[in-house]
CSV table of C-alpha atoms and ligand atoms in Angstrom, one decimal:
chain,number,residue,atom,x,y,z
D,1,MET,CA,216.9,191.8,131.6
D,2,SER,CA,217.8,192.1,135.3
D,3,SER,CA,221.3,191.0,136.3
D,4,LEU,CA,219.8,187.9,137.9
D,5,GLU,CA,217.9,186.9,134.7
D,6,GLN,CA,221.1,187.5,132.7
D,7,ALA,CA,223.1,185.4,135.1
D,8,ARG,CA,220.6,182.6,134.9
D,9,THR,CA,220.8,182.3,131.2
D,10,ASP,CA,224.6,181.7,131.6
D,11,LEU,CA,224.2,178.8,133.9
D,12,PRO,CA,224.9,175.5,132.1
D,13,ALA,CA,223.7,173.0,134.7
D,14,ARG,CA,220.2,174.1,135.5
D,15,PRO,CA,218.0,173.1,137.3
D,16,PHE,CA,220.6,171.5,139.7
D,17,ILE,CA,222.8,174.6,139.8
D,18,ASP,CA,220.5,177.5,139.7
D,19,TYR,CA,219.3,180.6,141.6
D,20,ARG,CA,216.7,180.5,144.3
D,21,ASP,CA,215.5,183.7,146.1
D,22,GLY,CA,218.4,185.6,144.5
D,23,GLN,CA,221.0,183.1,145.7
D,24,LEU,CA,223.1,180.6,143.7
D,25,MET,CA,222.2,177.1,145.0
D,26,VAL,CA,224.0,173.8,144.2
D,27,GLU,CA,221.1,171.5,144.6
D,28,GLY,CA,219.7,172.3,148.0
D,29,VAL,CA,222.8,174.0,149.3
D,30,SER,CA,223.6,177.8,149.2
D,31,ALA,CA,226.9,178.5,147.4
D,32,ALA,CA,227.5,181.5,149.7
D,33,GLU,CA,227.2,179.4,152.8
D,34,LEU,CA,229.7,176.9,151.4
D,35,ALA,CA,232.1,179.8,150.7
D,36,ARG,CA,231.7,181.1,154.2
D,37,ALA,CA,232.2,177.7,155.8
D,38,HIS,CA,235.2,176.6,153.7
D,39,GLY,CA,236.7,179.7,152.2
D,40,THR,CA,237.6,180.4,148.5
D,41,PRO,CA,238.6,179.4,146.0
D,42,LEU,CA,236.4,176.4,146.5
D,43,PHE,CA,235.3,173.7,144.0
D,44,VAL,CA,231.7,172.5,144.5
D,45,TYR,CA,230.3,169.5,142.7
D,46,SER,CA,226.7,168.4,142.3
D,47,GLN,CA,226.3,164.7,142.5
D,48,ALA,CA,222.9,165.0,140.8
D,49,VAL,CA,224.5,166.6,137.7
D,50,MET,CA,227.1,163.8,137.6
D,51,LEU,CA,224.5,161.0,137.9
D,52,ASP,CA,222.2,162.8,135.4
D,53,ALA,CA,225.0,162.9,132.8
D,54,LEU,CA,225.8,159.3,133.5
D,55,ALA,CA,222.2,158.3,133.1
D,56,ALA,CA,222.1,159.6,129.5
D,57,TYR,CA,224.9,157.2,128.6
D,58,GLN,CA,223.2,154.4,130.5
D,59,ARG,CA,219.9,155.0,128.7
D,60,GLY,CA,221.8,155.1,125.4
D,61,PHE,CA,223.3,151.6,126.1
D,62,ALA,CA,220.1,150.0,127.6
D,63,GLY,CA,220.0,146.4,126.5
D,64,ARG,CA,223.6,146.3,125.2
D,65,GLN,CA,226.7,144.9,126.6
D,66,ALA,CA,228.6,148.1,127.5
D,67,LEU,CA,231.1,149.3,130.1
D,68,ILE,CA,231.3,153.0,130.8
D,69,CYS,CA,234.9,153.7,132.0
D,70,TYR,CA,235.0,157.2,133.5
D,71,ALA,CA,238.2,158.9,132.2
D,72,MET,CA,239.4,159.9,135.6
D,73,LYS,CA,242.0,162.4,134.4
D,74,ALA,CA,239.1,164.8,134.0
D,75,ASN,CA,238.7,164.9,137.8
D,76,SER,CA,240.4,162.3,139.9
D,77,THR,CA,239.2,163.3,143.3
D,78,LEU,CA,238.4,160.2,145.3
D,79,ALA,CA,234.8,161.2,146.2
D,80,VAL,CA,234.1,161.9,142.5
D,81,LEU,CA,235.5,158.5,141.6
D,82,ARG,CA,233.5,156.8,144.3
D,83,THR,CA,230.3,158.3,143.0
D,84,PHE,CA,230.8,156.9,139.5
D,85,VAL,CA,232.2,153.6,140.7
D,86,GLN,CA,229.1,153.1,142.9
D,87,ALA,CA,226.9,153.9,140.0
D,88,GLY,CA,228.5,151.0,138.1
D,89,CYS,CA,231.3,152.7,136.1
D,90,GLY,CA,234.7,151.4,135.4
D,91,LEU,CA,237.6,153.8,135.2
D,92,ASP,CA,240.0,154.8,132.4
D,93,ILE,CA,243.4,155.6,133.9
D,94,VAL,CA,246.6,157.1,132.4
D,95,SER,CA,249.2,156.6,135.1
D,96,GLY,CA,250.3,154.5,138.1
D,97,GLY,CA,249.1,157.3,140.3
D,98,GLU,CA,245.6,157.1,138.8
D,99,LEU,CA,245.7,153.3,139.2
D,100,GLU,CA,246.3,153.8,143.0
D,101,ARG,CA,243.5,156.3,143.2
D,102,ALA,CA,241.2,154.1,141.2
D,103,LEU,CA,241.8,151.1,143.6
D,104,ARG,CA,241.3,153.3,146.7
D,105,ALA,CA,238.0,154.5,145.3
D,106,GLY,CA,237.0,150.8,145.3
D,107,VAL,CA,236.8,150.1,141.5
D,108,GLU,CA,236.8,146.5,140.4
D,109,PRO,CA,240.2,146.1,138.8
D,110,ALA,CA,238.7,144.2,135.8
D,111,LYS,CA,236.8,147.4,135.0
D,112,VAL,CA,240.0,149.5,134.7
D,113,ILE,CA,241.3,150.4,131.3
D,114,PHE,CA,244.9,151.8,131.1
D,115,SER,CA,245.4,154.4,128.3
D,116,GLY,CA,248.3,156.7,127.5
D,117,VAL,CA,251.4,156.8,125.2
D,118,GLY,CA,254.1,156.5,127.7
D,119,LYS,CA,253.4,153.7,130.3
D,120,THR,CA,256.6,152.7,132.2
D,121,ARG,CA,257.5,149.2,133.0
D,122,ALA,CA,256.8,149.9,136.7
D,123,GLU,CA,253.3,151.1,135.8
D,124,MET,CA,252.7,148.1,133.6
D,125,ARG,CA,253.8,145.8,136.5
D,126,LEU,CA,251.5,147.5,139.0
D,127,ALA,CA,248.5,147.3,136.6
D,128,LEU,CA,249.2,143.6,135.9
D,129,GLU,CA,249.5,142.9,139.6
D,130,ALA,CA,246.1,144.6,140.1
D,131,GLY,CA,244.5,142.6,137.3
D,132,ILE,CA,243.2,145.4,135.2
D,133,GLY,CA,240.8,144.8,132.4
D,134,CYS,CA,242.8,146.0,129.4
D,135,PHE,CA,245.8,148.0,128.3
D,136,ASN,CA,245.1,150.4,125.5
D,137,VAL,CA,248.4,150.2,123.7
D,138,GLU,CA,249.6,153.1,121.4
D,139,SER,CA,252.8,151.9,119.7
D,140,LEU,CA,254.8,148.9,118.6
D,141,PRO,CA,257.6,149.4,121.2
D,142,GLU,CA,254.9,149.5,123.9
D,143,LEU,CA,253.6,146.2,122.7
D,144,ASP,CA,257.0,144.6,122.9
D,145,VAL,CA,257.8,146.0,126.4
D,146,LEU,CA,254.3,145.1,127.8
D,147,SER,CA,254.7,141.6,126.4
D,148,GLU,CA,258.1,141.3,128.1
D,149,VAL,CA,256.9,142.6,131.4
D,150,ALA,CA,253.9,140.3,131.4
D,151,ALA,CA,255.8,137.2,130.3
D,152,ASP,CA,258.3,137.9,133.1
D,153,MET,CA,255.4,137.7,135.6
D,154,GLY,CA,254.0,134.6,133.9
D,155,LEU,CA,251.0,136.5,132.7
D,156,ARG,CA,249.4,137.6,129.5
D,157,ALA,CA,248.4,141.2,129.4
D,158,PRO,CA,245.0,141.9,127.9
D,159,VAL,CA,245.5,144.5,125.1
D,160,SER,CA,243.6,146.6,122.8
D,161,LEU,CA,245.4,148.7,120.2
D,162,ARG,CA,244.5,152.4,120.0
D,163,VAL,CA,244.1,153.1,116.4
D,164,ASN,CA,244.2,156.6,114.9
D,165,PRO,CA,241.2,156.8,112.5
D,166,ASP,CA,242.5,160.1,111.0
D,167,VAL,CA,239.3,162.0,111.3
D,168,ASP,CA,239.1,165.6,112.2
D,169,ALA,CA,237.2,166.0,115.5
D,170,LYS,CA,236.8,169.7,114.7
D,171,THR,CA,237.9,170.8,118.1
D,172,HIS,CA,240.8,172.8,119.6
D,173,PRO,CA,244.2,171.6,118.2
D,174,TYR,CA,245.5,170.9,121.7
D,175,ILE,CA,242.6,168.5,122.4
D,176,SER,CA,242.3,166.9,119.0
D,177,THR,CA,243.9,163.4,119.1
D,178,GLY,CA,242.6,161.5,116.0
D,179,LEU,CA,244.6,163.1,113.2
D,180,LYS,CA,247.7,161.9,111.4
D,181,GLY,CA,250.1,164.5,112.8
D,182,ASN,CA,249.3,163.5,116.3
D,183,LYS,CA,251.3,161.6,119.0
D,184,PHE,CA,248.4,159.3,119.8
D,185,GLY,CA,247.5,155.9,118.5
D,186,ILE,CA,248.7,153.7,115.8
D,187,ALA,CA,248.2,155.0,112.2
D,188,HIS,CA,245.2,153.5,110.5
D,189,THR,CA,247.4,152.1,107.7
D,190,ASP,CA,249.8,150.4,110.2
D,191,ALA,CA,247.0,148.9,112.4
D,192,LEU,CA,246.7,145.5,110.7
D,193,ALA,CA,250.4,144.8,110.9
D,194,ALA,CA,250.5,145.9,114.5
D,195,TYR,CA,247.7,143.5,115.3
D,196,ARG,CA,249.6,140.6,113.7
D,197,HIS,CA,252.6,141.6,115.7
D,198,ALA,CA,250.6,141.7,119.0
D,199,ALA,CA,249.0,138.4,118.3
D,200,ALA,CA,252.4,136.7,117.9
D,201,LEU,CA,253.8,138.1,121.2
D,202,PRO,CA,254.0,135.6,124.1
D,203,GLY,CA,253.0,138.0,126.9
D,204,LEU,CA,249.9,139.5,125.3
D,205,LYS,CA,246.3,138.5,124.7
D,206,VAL,CA,244.6,140.6,122.1
D,207,THR,CA,241.1,141.5,123.3
D,208,GLY,CA,239.9,144.6,121.6
D,209,ILE,CA,240.3,147.7,119.6
D,210,ASP,CA,240.3,151.3,120.8
D,211,CYS,CA,240.1,154.8,119.4
D,212,HIS,CA,239.7,158.3,121.0
D,213,ILE,CA,239.6,161.1,118.5
D,214,GLY,CA,239.7,164.2,120.7
D,215,SER,CA,237.9,166.1,123.4
D,216,GLN,CA,235.1,168.7,123.6
D,217,ILE,CA,233.6,167.3,120.4
D,218,THR,CA,230.3,169.0,119.7
D,219,GLU,CA,229.4,167.4,116.4
D,220,THR,CA,228.1,164.0,115.5
D,221,SER,CA,229.8,163.5,112.2
D,222,PRO,CA,233.4,162.9,113.5
D,223,TYR,CA,232.1,160.1,115.7
D,224,LEU,CA,230.2,158.5,112.8
D,225,ASP,CA,233.2,158.8,110.5
D,226,ALA,CA,235.5,157.3,113.2
D,227,MET,CA,233.1,154.4,113.8
D,228,ASP,CA,233.1,153.5,110.1
D,229,ARG,CA,236.9,153.7,110.0
D,230,VAL,CA,237.3,151.6,113.1
D,231,LEU,CA,234.8,149.0,111.9
D,232,ASP,CA,236.6,148.8,108.6
D,233,LEU,CA,239.7,147.8,110.6
D,234,VAL,CA,237.7,145.3,112.7
D,235,ASP,CA,236.5,143.6,109.5
D,236,ALA,CA,240.1,143.4,108.2
D,237,ILE,CA,241.6,142.3,111.6
D,238,GLU,CA,239.0,139.5,112.1
D,239,ALA,CA,239.4,138.4,108.4
D,240,GLY,CA,243.0,137.8,109.4
D,241,GLY,CA,242.0,135.4,112.1
D,242,ILE,CA,242.3,137.7,115.2
D,243,THR,CA,239.0,138.0,117.2
D,244,LEU,CA,238.2,141.1,119.1
D,245,GLU,CA,236.0,140.8,122.2
D,246,HIS,CA,235.3,144.5,122.5
D,247,ILE,CA,235.3,147.8,120.7
D,248,ASP,CA,236.4,150.8,122.8
D,249,PHE,CA,235.2,154.0,121.3
D,250,GLY,CA,237.0,156.4,123.7
D,251,GLY,CA,235.5,159.6,125.1
D,252,GLY,CA,235.5,163.2,123.9
D,253,LEU,CA,231.9,164.2,123.9
D,254,GLY,CA,231.7,168.0,124.5
D,255,ILE,CA,229.6,170.0,127.0
D,256,ASN,CA,227.9,173.4,127.0
D,257,TYR,CA,230.4,176.0,128.2
D,258,HIS,CA,229.2,178.9,126.2
D,259,GLY,CA,226.2,178.0,124.1
D,260,GLU,CA,227.7,174.9,122.5
D,261,THR,CA,225.1,172.3,121.6
D,262,PRO,CA,226.8,168.9,121.6
D,263,PRO,CA,224.5,165.9,121.0
D,264,ALA,CA,223.1,164.3,124.1
D,265,ALA,CA,225.0,161.1,125.0
D,266,ASP,CA,221.9,158.9,124.4
D,267,ALA,CA,221.1,160.6,121.0
D,268,LEU,CA,224.7,160.2,119.9
D,269,TRP,CA,224.7,156.5,120.9
D,270,GLN,CA,221.4,155.8,119.2
D,271,LEU,CA,223.1,156.8,115.9
D,272,LEU,CA,226.3,155.0,116.6
D,273,LEU,CA,224.5,151.8,117.7
D,274,ALA,CA,222.4,152.0,114.5
D,275,LYS,CA,225.7,151.9,112.6
D,276,LEU,CA,227.1,149.1,114.7
D,277,ASP,CA,223.8,147.1,114.1
D,278,ALA,CA,223.9,147.8,110.4
D,279,ARG,CA,227.4,146.5,110.1
D,280,GLY,CA,226.7,143.4,112.3
D,281,TYR,CA,228.6,144.5,115.4
D,282,GLY,CA,225.5,145.4,117.5
D,283,GLN,CA,226.1,142.6,120.0
D,284,ARG,CA,229.8,143.2,120.4
D,285,LYS,CA,230.9,144.3,123.9
D,286,LEU,CA,231.4,148.1,123.9
D,287,VAL,CA,233.6,150.2,126.1
D,288,ILE,CA,233.6,154.0,126.3
D,289,GLU,CA,235.8,156.4,128.2
D,290,PRO,CA,233.9,159.7,128.8
D,291,GLY,CA,235.5,162.2,131.1
D,292,ARG,CA,234.4,165.8,130.5
D,293,SER,CA,230.8,165.0,129.6
D,294,LEU,CA,230.3,163.2,133.0
D,295,ILE,CA,231.8,165.8,135.3
D,296,GLY,CA,232.4,169.1,133.5
D,297,ASN,CA,229.1,170.8,134.2
D,298,ALA,CA,228.8,169.3,137.6
D,299,GLY,CA,231.4,171.6,139.1
D,300,ILE,CA,231.7,175.3,139.9
D,301,CYS,CA,234.6,177.2,141.4
D,302,LEU,CA,233.6,179.8,144.0
D,303,THR,CA,235.9,182.8,144.1
D,304,GLU,CA,235.9,186.2,145.9
D,305,ALA,CA,236.4,189.5,144.2
D,306,VAL,CA,239.6,190.9,145.8
D,307,PHE,CA,240.1,194.2,144.1
D,308,LEU,CA,238.4,196.2,141.3
D,309,LYS,CA,241.0,197.9,139.1
D,310,PRO,CA,239.2,200.0,136.4
D,311,GLY,CA,241.5,201.3,133.7
D,312,GLU,CA,241.6,203.3,130.5
D,313,GLN,CA,241.4,200.4,128.2
D,314,LYS,CA,240.3,197.6,130.4
D,315,ASN,CA,238.7,197.1,133.8
D,316,PHE,CA,240.3,194.3,135.7
D,317,LEU,CA,238.4,192.4,138.3
D,318,ILE,CA,241.0,190.6,140.5
D,319,VAL,CA,239.7,187.5,142.1
D,320,ASP,CA,241.2,184.9,144.5
D,321,ALA,CA,241.1,182.0,142.0
D,322,ALA,CA,243.8,181.9,139.4
D,323,MET,CA,245.3,179.9,136.5
D,324,ASN,CA,246.8,177.5,139.0
D,325,ASP,CA,243.2,176.5,140.0
D,326,LEU,CA,241.5,176.9,136.6
D,327,PRO,CA,244.2,176.4,133.9
D,328,ARG,CA,241.9,176.0,130.9
D,329,PRO,CA,241.6,179.7,129.9
D,330,ALA,CA,245.4,180.1,130.0
D,331,MET,CA,246.0,176.8,128.3
D,332,TYR,CA,243.3,176.7,125.6
D,333,GLU,CA,241.8,180.2,125.8
D,334,ALA,CA,238.8,178.3,127.1
D,335,TYR,CA,235.6,180.0,128.0
D,336,HIS,CA,234.0,179.5,131.4
D,337,ALA,CA,230.8,181.3,132.3
D,338,ILE,CA,231.3,183.5,135.4
D,339,VAL,CA,228.2,184.5,137.4
D,340,PRO,CA,227.6,186.3,140.6
D,341,VAL,CA,226.6,184.1,143.6
D,342,GLN,CA,224.2,186.9,144.8
D,343,PRO,CA,223.4,189.0,141.8
D,344,ARG,CA,223.1,192.7,142.6
D,345,GLU,CA,219.7,194.4,142.0
D,346,ALA,CA,221.0,197.6,140.4
D,347,ASN,CA,221.6,197.0,136.7
D,348,GLY,CA,223.2,200.4,136.2
D,349,GLU,CA,226.4,199.0,137.8
D,350,ILE,CA,227.0,196.5,135.1
D,351,GLN,CA,230.4,197.0,133.5
D,352,SER,CA,232.7,195.1,131.4
D,353,TRP,CA,235.5,193.3,133.3
D,354,ASP,CA,238.4,191.1,132.6
D,355,VAL,CA,238.3,188.6,135.4
D,356,VAL,CA,241.9,187.8,136.4
D,357,GLY,CA,243.8,186.0,139.2
D,358,PRO,CA,246.6,187.2,141.4
D,359,VAL,CA,249.3,185.0,139.7
D,360,CYS,CA,252.3,186.9,138.1
D,361,GLU,CA,251.5,186.0,134.5
D,362,SER,CA,249.5,188.0,131.9
D,363,GLY,CA,248.1,184.6,130.9
D,364,ASP,CA,246.4,184.4,134.3
D,365,TRP,CA,242.9,185.3,133.3
D,366,LEU,CA,239.6,183.5,133.8
D,367,GLY,CA,237.3,185.5,131.6
D,368,ARG,CA,237.5,188.5,129.3
D,369,ASP,CA,235.0,191.3,128.7
D,370,ARG,CA,232.5,189.9,131.1
D,371,GLN,CA,229.4,192.0,131.9
D,372,LEU,CA,229.1,192.0,135.7
D,373,ALA,CA,227.7,194.2,138.4
D,374,VAL,CA,230.3,193.6,141.1
D,375,GLN,CA,232.1,195.0,144.1
D,376,ALA,CA,235.1,193.9,146.1
D,377,GLY,CA,234.1,191.2,148.5
D,378,ASP,CA,231.4,189.7,146.2
D,379,LEU,CA,231.4,186.0,145.5
D,380,LEU,CA,231.5,184.7,141.9
D,381,ALA,CA,231.0,181.2,140.5
D,382,VAL,CA,233.2,180.0,137.6
D,383,CYS,CA,230.9,177.5,135.9
D,384,SER,CA,231.7,174.3,134.1
D,385,ALA,CA,234.6,173.8,136.3
D,386,GLY,CA,234.2,170.1,137.1
D,387,ALA,CA,236.6,168.7,134.4
D,388,TYR,CA,240.2,169.5,133.7
D,389,CYS,CA,240.4,172.1,136.5
D,390,MET,CA,241.2,170.6,139.9
D,391,SER,CA,243.0,167.7,138.2
D,392,MET,CA,245.2,170.1,136.2
D,393,SER,CA,245.8,172.5,139.2
D,394,SER,CA,249.3,173.3,140.4
D,395,ASN,CA,251.1,175.1,143.2
D,396,TYR,CA,252.4,177.9,140.9
D,397,ASN,CA,253.2,181.0,142.9
D,398,SER,CA,253.2,178.6,146.0
D,399,ARG,CA,249.5,178.8,146.0
D,400,GLY,CA,247.8,175.9,147.9
D,401,ARG,CA,245.3,173.8,146.0
D,402,ALA,CA,241.7,174.7,146.5
D,403,ALA,CA,239.3,172.7,148.7
D,404,GLU,CA,236.5,170.6,147.3
D,405,VAL,CA,232.9,170.0,148.4
D,406,LEU,CA,230.5,167.4,147.1
D,407,VAL,CA,226.8,168.2,147.3
D,408,ASP,CA,224.0,165.6,147.4
D,409,GLY,CA,220.6,167.1,147.8
D,410,ASP,CA,220.8,169.3,150.9
D,411,GLN,CA,223.9,167.6,152.2
D,412,ALA,CA,227.4,169.0,151.5
D,413,ARG,CA,230.6,167.2,152.4
D,414,LEU,CA,234.1,168.6,152.3
D,415,VAL,CA,235.9,165.9,150.2
D,416,ARG,CA,239.3,167.6,150.0
D,417,ALA,CA,240.7,170.0,152.5
D,418,ARG,CA,242.4,173.1,151.4
D,419,GLU,CA,246.1,172.5,150.9
D,420,SER,CA,248.3,174.4,153.4
D,421,VAL,CA,251.8,175.8,153.0
D,422,GLU,CA,253.0,173.0,155.3
D,423,ASP,CA,251.5,170.5,152.9
D,424,GLN,CA,253.4,172.1,150.1
D,425,LEU,CA,256.8,172.2,152.0
D,426,ARG,CA,256.6,168.7,153.4
D,427,LEU,CA,258.7,167.0,150.7
D,428,GLU,CA,261.4,169.7,150.5
D,429,SER,CA,264.7,170.2,152.3
D,430,ILE,CA,267.5,172.8,152.1
A,501,PLP,C1,241.3,162.2,127.9
A,501,PLP,C2,240.8,160.9,127.4
A,501,PLP,C3,239.5,160.5,127.5
A,501,PLP,C4,238.4,161.4,128.0
A,501,PLP,O1,238.2,162.5,127.2
A,501,PLP,P1,237.0,163.5,127.5
A,501,PLP,O2,237.1,164.5,126.4
A,501,PLP,O3,237.2,164.1,128.8
A,501,PLP,O4,235.7,162.7,127.4
A,501,PLP,C5,239.2,159.3,127.1
A,501,PLP,N1,240.1,158.4,126.5
A,501,PLP,C6,241.4,158.8,126.4
A,501,PLP,C7,242.4,157.9,125.9
A,501,PLP,C8,241.8,160.1,126.8
A,501,PLP,O5,243.1,160.4,126.7
């Protein structure tokens, strides 16, 4: 196999992000040209990949009452939000900052869902003022405080309780959220009592039920199990006289980073809807909160090889992107495919490299034992970098955050300028 053919097999978002005439293209735009125009590291997103991923969910829900709330913590860049909002999505938020971003992106407040275990009173007030669609509440004290805040404003907060179905999502422990020993949600066994408590509070209006069992889920069975457990609860809650307008089934569907084969969103929902139908809930309003599966494979991060540092045990390829830009390898030992932007012809030069950044941490690596033919000055693309990269980035080592470009066909727009040192220093004083 030539190095070009090898690289092509590693690309997770073909045909939208693919080689043409030996050049990596994002839709109709050359990645090398973008790097020349805007510098590196540079995040580039394909709008076609985003809308294609969304379309799979939309197909899955055809003819149903469903609201797709993009979980914006995956990537909260305004232009990304706007793309999903214009395509009809609501947004799942987890902070007051995300609420502000969501509103600036033009979302209808009624299509905003507020998740998270630690909402402050101030955040609750902001969300109530904005008139969001629902608070996904995760504990009894949160119910009490939210009721108090809403009642003080003369309002009733729409709530759904996030229940913990205690199923194993079979994913990385840091991104599994639906098991007992987990900070998220209300234990399955306590859910009924929590619903009774919520229904009796003056500042709340119980509207739904919610669960979210984890992230990067690549199997169908945890979803089916969780659906059964949630519907058992819905049966019990409604038997107790509390009606639920909607069922929110969270997010968590995985993507292909390195040969994973998660179910397609429409195939998964075909199975879940069959279960809902069989149990008599097929016409209930549905909400979902997908993040990674909508944006993960739409993004790449372009980076330049700074130095080659061959060694006795390891060859290090030092690039200008780092753990502050792409924190997932350091955080979860995550795999991102790394491919050359212009693959070299000569196969003989392929060597094994640990691709690392310049940050002063041994954890600052982007890929290990990667087979690459590379020289200093070459451009590389870190794939599957749309989700939980830019939104998790930091200024560690006083590195400015990367710039971001959104591509639509043969048009490319800079949607976030590179952060300068001045930007970083602006809030400080001596
Ligand atoms: C993070 C999160 C999501 C999105 O998860 P993905 O794995 O990115 O789809 C949805 N709902 C809640 C409550 C979350 O915390």
